[in-house]
Amino acid sequence: MLLLAIETTCDETGAAVLEGPRPPDVGVPTIRSSVVASQIEIHQRFGGVVPEIAARAHVRQILPVIDEALKQANVTLADIEAIAVATRPGLVGALIVGLTAAKALALALDVPLIAIDHLEAHLYACQLSHPDREVYPCVGMVVSGGHTHLFECVGPLEAIPLGGTIDDAAGEAFDKVASLLGLGYPGGPEVERIAKGGNPKAFAFPRAFLHDERLDFSFSGLKTAVLYALRGQKGLDLTPPSAQLVADLAASFQVAVVDILVSKARQALRQKGLNRLGIGGGVAANGAFRDRLTTMAVADRIELFIPPMSLCTDNAAMAGVAFAKLAAGQIADDDVDVLAGLVRAGRRTP
Ligand code: KG4
Ligand code: ZN
């Protein structure tokens, strides 16, 4: 059966058509099309995502993006038998645009609506991109501009929160440090590029909670440490930094973030006695992070799942987890609403 998936949690408007088993059968769907309209250019001059502008851009883009996804899949709305939409967590104004479109379509087509948790979807991208392998149970790690979280994923619909950032997300830290260093937005790719010419040992930046049993993260102190190293202890030295200093700061910052992320993933695997690790989110594009994850996976005999970049960054296809929900009878009520934050207490519910 064919399902139309919609994604508007942050600054990407996404729609995808997926083909998967009809309930009660279960299985990994295939992607017939996946279209993403990025808002990067719109937010670039602000150095970050502006929520209200994001919501307005979704309003403009949602229908053309859905049309394009249907066109690329060579289907029409009449062929669609279910609608899935990310309803949490994310920017409220942005989420409402996707949910409103999804509700209207589900009502008009008289098909079931499935509410998707964006973080479960990010982790499901590991299964979607490895349909012939067993991904669950695993430790799932979502590392993006908005999220840095670890989960024990018992199955596609059962992600138990293990820890997360208490302040900035890792991608957000990359973006803020890039801005401090006078680099462009989004900052991650820029910091990675500049770091290649720098010395990762030039500055011994703090690695919060590194030796703590807790599986939480904190990146705001690291960001401030970069500022002090750049501007002096009071943050007041405004002399333009040399290119080498910028490269050394970028390299030392990046290695600190990678140290933190990889060691927390390793701790989570050990604490839960699991040997599979799934990664999601835009920071997975970082070569230093991928290399260190791969080295750790080989050393610890961990099966590592990293989706291709198009499924790591925000997209609607990862909402293919909806087929598992359909099979489990988890259909959304008509009054389903959006939720800005994470469901952190206990098990995540449908
Ligand atoms: O998942 P994503 O596309 O969007 C959300 O935040 O949901 O992730 C974007 C984040 C940005 O903060 C960006 O700076 C970061 O991922 N990022 C990177 C790299 N490419 C993107 N961070 C580090 N290294 C990269 N190569
Ligand atoms: Zn995301």
Coordinates of C-alpha atoms and ligand atoms in Angstrom, one line a residue:
M1 CA 0.0 0.0 0.0
L2 CA 1.1 3.6 -0.6
L3 CA 1.5 6.1 2.1
L4 CA 2.2 9.9 1.9
A5 CA 4.5 11.2 4.6
I6 CA 4.9 14.9 5.6
E7 CA 7.7 16.5 7.6
T8 CA 7.7 20.1 8.8
T9 CA 9.3 20.0 12.3
C10 CA 12.0 22.6 11.7
D11 CA 13.3 24.3 8.5
E12 CA 12.9 21.6 5.9
T13 CA 9.5 21.0 4.1
G14 CA 9.4 17.3 3.2
A15 CA 7.0 15.0 1.5
A16 CA 7.6 11.4 0.6
V17 CA 5.7 8.5 -1.0
L18 CA 6.4 5.1 0.5
E19 CA 5.3 1.7 -0.5
G20 CA 4.9 -0.9 2.3
P21 CA 3.0 -3.9 3.5
R22 CA -0.7 -3.8 4.2
P23 CA -1.5 -4.4 7.9
P24 CA -1.4 -6.8 9.6
D25 CA 1.7 -7.6 7.6
V26 CA 4.9 -6.0 8.8
G27 CA 8.0 -5.0 6.9
V28 CA 10.3 -2.2 5.8
P29 CA 8.8 0.0 3.2
T30 CA 10.5 1.2 0.0
I31 CA 10.9 4.9 -0.9
R32 CA 9.0 5.8 -4.1
S33 CA 9.9 9.5 -3.8
S34 CA 11.3 11.9 -1.2
V35 CA 11.3 15.6 -1.8
V36 CA 12.8 18.2 0.6
A37 CA 12.6 22.0 0.1
S38 CA 15.3 23.5 2.3
Q39 CA 15.0 26.9 4.0
I40 CA 18.7 27.3 4.6
E41 CA 19.0 30.3 2.3
I42 CA 16.0 32.0 4.0
H43 CA 17.6 31.7 7.5
Q44 CA 21.2 32.2 6.5
R45 CA 21.3 35.9 7.1
F46 CA 19.9 35.4 10.6
G47 CA 22.6 32.8 11.5
G48 CA 20.0 30.3 12.6
V49 CA 16.4 29.2 12.1
V50 CA 13.7 31.9 12.9
P51 CA 10.6 30.0 14.0
E52 CA 8.0 32.3 12.5
I53 CA 9.7 32.6 9.2
A54 CA 10.1 28.8 9.1
A55 CA 6.4 28.4 9.6
R56 CA 5.5 30.9 6.9
A57 CA 7.9 29.2 4.5
H58 CA 6.3 25.8 5.2
V59 CA 2.9 27.4 4.3
R60 CA 4.3 28.5 0.9
Q61 CA 6.1 25.2 0.2
I62 CA 3.9 22.4 1.6
L63 CA 1.5 21.9 -1.4
P64 CA 4.2 22.2 -4.1
V65 CA 6.4 19.7 -2.2
I66 CA 3.5 17.2 -1.8
D67 CA 2.7 17.6 -5.5
E68 CA 6.3 17.0 -6.5
A69 CA 6.5 13.9 -4.3
L70 CA 3.4 12.5 -5.9
K71 CA 4.7 13.3 -9.3
Q72 CA 8.1 11.7 -8.7
A73 CA 6.4 8.6 -7.4
N74 CA 4.2 8.6 -10.5
V75 CA 1.0 8.4 -8.4
T76 CA -2.0 10.6 -7.6
L77 CA -3.7 11.4 -4.3
A78 CA -6.3 8.8 -5.2
D79 CA -3.6 6.1 -4.9
I80 CA -2.7 7.1 -1.3
E81 CA -4.1 4.8 1.4
A82 CA -2.6 6.5 4.5
I83 CA -1.0 9.8 5.6
A84 CA 1.8 10.1 8.1
V85 CA 3.0 13.3 9.7
A86 CA 5.6 14.3 12.2
T87 CA 3.7 15.9 15.2
R88 CA 6.6 16.2 17.7
P89 CA 9.1 17.4 18.8
G90 CA 9.8 20.6 16.8
L91 CA 8.9 24.2 16.3
V92 CA 5.1 24.6 17.1
G93 CA 4.3 26.9 14.2
A94 CA 6.2 24.7 11.7
L95 CA 4.6 21.5 13.0
I96 CA 1.1 22.9 12.8
V97 CA 1.5 23.5 9.0
G98 CA 2.4 19.9 8.4
L99 CA -0.3 18.6 10.7
T100 CA -3.0 20.8 9.2
A101 CA -2.1 19.6 5.6
A102 CA -2.0 16.0 6.8
K103 CA -5.4 16.2 8.6
A104 CA -7.0 17.8 5.6
L105 CA -5.7 15.2 3.2
A106 CA -6.6 12.3 5.5
L107 CA -10.2 13.7 5.9
A108 CA -10.6 14.3 2.2
L109 CA -9.3 11.0 1.2
D110 CA -10.9 9.1 4.1
V111 CA -7.7 7.3 5.0
P112 CA -6.0 6.8 8.3
L113 CA -3.7 9.5 9.8
I114 CA -0.5 8.4 11.6
A115 CA 1.3 10.7 14.0
I116 CA 5.0 10.3 14.0
D117 CA 7.6 11.1 16.6
H118 CA 10.4 12.9 14.7
L119 CA 13.2 11.3 16.7
E120 CA 11.8 7.8 16.3
A121 CA 11.7 8.6 12.6
H122 CA 15.4 9.8 12.6
L123 CA 16.3 6.4 14.1
Y124 CA 14.1 4.5 11.8
A125 CA 16.1 5.9 8.9
C126 CA 18.7 3.3 10.0
Q127 CA 16.3 0.5 9.3
L128 CA 14.9 2.1 6.1
S129 CA 18.5 2.3 4.7
H130 CA 19.3 -1.3 5.8
P131 CA 16.1 -3.2 5.0
D132 CA 17.8 -6.6 5.0
R133 CA 19.5 -6.2 8.4
E134 CA 18.2 -6.4 12.0
V135 CA 18.6 -2.9 13.5
Y136 CA 16.7 -3.3 16.7
P137 CA 17.3 -3.6 19.6
C138 CA 19.9 -0.9 19.5
V139 CA 21.2 2.2 21.1
G140 CA 19.9 5.1 19.0
M141 CA 21.6 8.5 18.9
V142 CA 20.1 11.6 17.2
V143 CA 22.6 14.4 16.7
S144 CA 21.3 17.4 14.8
G145 CA 20.8 21.2 15.1
G146 CA 17.9 20.7 17.4
H147 CA 18.6 17.4 19.2
T148 CA 21.3 15.4 20.9
H149 CA 19.7 12.4 22.5
L150 CA 20.4 8.8 23.3
F151 CA 17.7 6.1 23.4
E152 CA 17.5 2.5 24.0
C153 CA 15.5 1.4 21.0
V154 CA 13.7 -1.9 21.9
G155 CA 11.9 -1.7 18.5
P156 CA 10.9 0.9 16.0
L157 CA 8.1 2.1 18.3
E158 CA 9.8 1.8 21.6
A159 CA 12.5 4.3 22.2
I160 CA 13.4 4.7 25.9
P161 CA 15.2 8.0 26.6
L162 CA 18.6 7.4 28.1
G163 CA 19.9 11.0 28.2
G164 CA 20.2 14.2 26.2
T165 CA 21.6 17.6 26.1
I166 CA 20.8 19.9 29.0
D167 CA 21.6 23.0 26.9
D168 CA 22.7 23.3 23.3
A169 CA 22.4 20.5 20.7
A170 CA 25.7 19.4 19.2
G171 CA 24.8 20.8 15.7
E172 CA 23.7 24.1 17.4
A173 CA 27.1 24.2 19.1
F174 CA 28.8 23.8 15.7
D175 CA 26.6 26.6 14.3
K176 CA 27.3 29.0 17.3
V177 CA 31.1 28.3 17.2
A178 CA 31.1 28.8 13.4
S179 CA 29.4 32.2 14.0
L180 CA 32.1 33.1 16.7
L181 CA 34.8 32.2 14.2
G182 CA 33.3 34.3 11.5
L183 CA 32.3 31.3 9.4
G184 CA 29.0 30.8 7.5
Y185 CA 25.7 29.1 8.4
P186 CA 25.0 26.2 8.7
G187 CA 28.2 26.0 10.8
G188 CA 28.9 22.3 10.9
P189 CA 30.3 21.9 7.3
E190 CA 32.3 25.1 7.6
V191 CA 33.9 24.1 11.0
E192 CA 34.7 20.7 9.5
R193 CA 36.3 22.3 6.4
I194 CA 38.4 24.8 8.4
A195 CA 39.4 22.2 11.0
K196 CA 41.2 20.2 8.4
G197 CA 44.0 22.8 8.5
G198 CA 44.1 23.1 12.3
N199 CA 45.7 21.3 15.2
P200 CA 43.1 19.4 17.3
K201 CA 45.5 19.5 20.3
A202 CA 46.1 23.3 20.2
F203 CA 43.5 23.9 22.9
A204 CA 42.4 21.5 25.6
F205 CA 38.7 22.4 25.6
P206 CA 36.3 21.0 28.3
R207 CA 34.4 17.7 27.7
A208 CA 31.4 18.0 30.0
F209 CA 30.2 14.8 31.8
L210 CA 32.9 12.7 30.0
H211 CA 33.6 10.5 33.0
D212 CA 30.1 10.8 34.4
E213 CA 27.8 7.7 34.4
R214 CA 24.9 10.0 33.3
L215 CA 24.2 9.8 29.6
D216 CA 23.6 13.6 29.3
F217 CA 25.4 16.2 27.3
S218 CA 26.3 19.8 27.7
F219 CA 27.9 22.0 25.0
S220 CA 27.4 25.5 26.2
G221 CA 30.6 25.5 28.4
L222 CA 32.6 24.3 25.4
K223 CA 31.2 27.1 23.3
T224 CA 32.1 29.7 25.9
A225 CA 35.6 28.1 26.2
V226 CA 36.0 28.7 22.4
L227 CA 35.0 32.3 22.9
Y228 CA 37.5 32.9 25.7
A229 CA 40.3 31.3 23.7
L230 CA 39.4 33.5 20.8
R231 CA 38.9 36.8 22.6
G232 CA 40.9 36.4 25.9
Q233 CA 39.5 35.6 29.3
K234 CA 37.1 38.5 29.4
G235 CA 35.9 38.0 25.9
L236 CA 37.0 41.5 25.0
D237 CA 40.0 41.2 22.7
L238 CA 38.6 42.1 19.3
T239 CA 41.8 41.8 17.3
P240 CA 40.9 39.8 14.2
P241 CA 42.2 36.2 14.7
S242 CA 44.7 34.7 12.3
A243 CA 43.6 32.0 9.9
Q244 CA 45.7 29.5 11.8
L245 CA 44.1 30.4 15.1
V246 CA 40.7 30.0 13.6
A247 CA 41.7 26.6 12.2
D248 CA 43.2 25.5 15.5
L249 CA 40.1 26.6 17.4
A250 CA 37.8 24.8 14.9
A251 CA 39.9 21.6 15.1
S252 CA 40.1 21.6 18.9
F253 CA 36.4 22.3 19.2
Q254 CA 35.5 19.5 16.8
V255 CA 37.6 16.9 18.4
A256 CA 36.0 17.8 21.8
V257 CA 32.5 17.3 20.4
V258 CA 33.4 14.1 18.7
D259 CA 35.1 12.8 21.9
I260 CA 31.9 13.5 23.9
L261 CA 29.5 12.0 21.4
V262 CA 31.5 8.8 20.8
S263 CA 32.3 8.2 24.4
K264 CA 28.6 8.7 25.5
A265 CA 27.4 6.3 22.7
R266 CA 30.0 3.8 23.9
Q267 CA 28.8 4.2 27.5
A268 CA 25.2 3.7 26.5
L269 CA 26.1 0.5 24.6
R270 CA 27.9 -0.8 27.6
Q271 CA 25.3 0.2 30.2
K272 CA 22.5 -1.5 28.2
G273 CA 24.6 -4.5 27.0
L274 CA 23.7 -3.8 23.4
N275 CA 25.9 -4.3 20.4
R276 CA 24.0 -2.2 17.7
L277 CA 24.3 1.5 17.3
G278 CA 22.0 3.6 15.0
I279 CA 22.8 7.3 14.3
G280 CA 20.5 10.0 12.9
G281 CA 20.7 13.8 12.4
G282 CA 22.7 16.2 10.3
V283 CA 25.9 16.0 12.5
A284 CA 26.3 12.5 11.1
A285 CA 27.7 14.2 8.0
N286 CA 30.8 15.1 10.0
G287 CA 33.7 13.0 8.7
A288 CA 35.7 13.1 12.0
F289 CA 32.6 11.8 13.9
R290 CA 31.9 9.1 11.4
D291 CA 35.6 8.0 11.4
R292 CA 35.7 7.8 15.2
L293 CA 32.4 5.9 15.4
T294 CA 33.7 3.4 12.8
T295 CA 36.9 2.9 14.8
M296 CA 35.0 2.4 18.0
A297 CA 32.5 0.0 16.4
V298 CA 35.4 -2.2 15.1
A299 CA 37.2 -2.1 18.4
D300 CA 34.1 -2.9 20.4
R301 CA 32.5 -5.3 17.8
I302 CA 29.5 -3.0 17.5
E303 CA 27.2 -3.1 14.4
L304 CA 27.0 0.5 13.3
F305 CA 24.1 1.9 11.2
I306 CA 24.5 5.4 9.7
P307 CA 21.9 6.2 7.0
P308 CA 23.0 8.0 3.8
M309 CA 23.0 11.8 4.2
S310 CA 19.7 12.3 2.5
L311 CA 18.1 10.2 5.3
C312 CA 20.2 11.6 8.1
T313 CA 19.1 15.2 7.6
D314 CA 15.4 16.1 8.0
N315 CA 13.2 14.3 5.4
A316 CA 9.8 12.8 5.2
A317 CA 10.8 9.3 4.1
M318 CA 12.0 8.4 7.5
A319 CA 8.4 8.6 8.6
G320 CA 8.2 5.2 7.0
V321 CA 8.1 4.0 10.7
A322 CA 4.4 4.7 10.1
F323 CA 4.0 1.2 8.6
A324 CA 5.0 -0.3 12.0
K325 CA 2.4 2.0 13.6
L326 CA -0.3 0.9 11.2
A327 CA 0.5 -2.7 11.8
A328 CA 0.3 -2.0 15.6
G329 CA -3.1 -0.3 15.1
Q330 CA -1.7 3.1 16.2
I331 CA -3.9 5.5 14.3
A332 CA -4.1 9.1 15.3
D333 CA -7.4 10.6 16.6
D334 CA -9.0 13.5 14.7
D335 CA -8.0 15.9 17.5
V336 CA -4.3 14.9 17.5
D337 CA -2.2 18.0 18.3
V338 CA 1.5 19.0 17.9
L339 CA 4.0 18.9 20.8
A340 CA 7.1 21.1 20.9
G341 CA 9.2 19.1 23.3
L342 CA 10.4 15.6 24.0
V343 CA 8.4 13.0 25.8
R344 CA 11.1 12.2 28.4
A345 CA 9.5 10.5 31.2
G346 CA 9.4 6.7 31.0
R347 CA 8.5 5.0 27.7
R348 CA 7.6 7.1 24.7
T349 CA 3.9 6.5 23.9
P350 CA 2.3 6.4 20.4
Ligands
KG4_1 O1 19.4 17.1 11.0 P1 19.6 18.5 10.4 O2 19.7 18.7 9.0 O3 18.5 19.5 10.9 C1 18.1 19.6 12.2 O4 18.7 20.3 13.0 O5 17.0 19.0 12.5 O6 21.0 19.0 11.2 C2 21.5 20.3 10.9 C3 22.7 20.4 11.8 C4 23.2 21.8 11.8 O7 23.4 22.3 13.1 C5 24.5 21.7 11.1 O8 25.5 22.6 11.4 C6 24.9 20.3 11.4 O9 23.7 19.5 11.4 N1 25.9 19.7 10.5 C7 27.1 19.4 10.8 C8 27.7 19.0 9.6 N2 26.8 19.1 8.6 C9 25.7 19.5 9.2 N3 27.8 19.4 11.9 C10 29.1 19.0 11.9 N4 29.7 18.6 10.8 C11 29.1 18.6 9.6 N5 29.8 18.2 8.5
ZN2 ZN 15.6 16.3 12.7

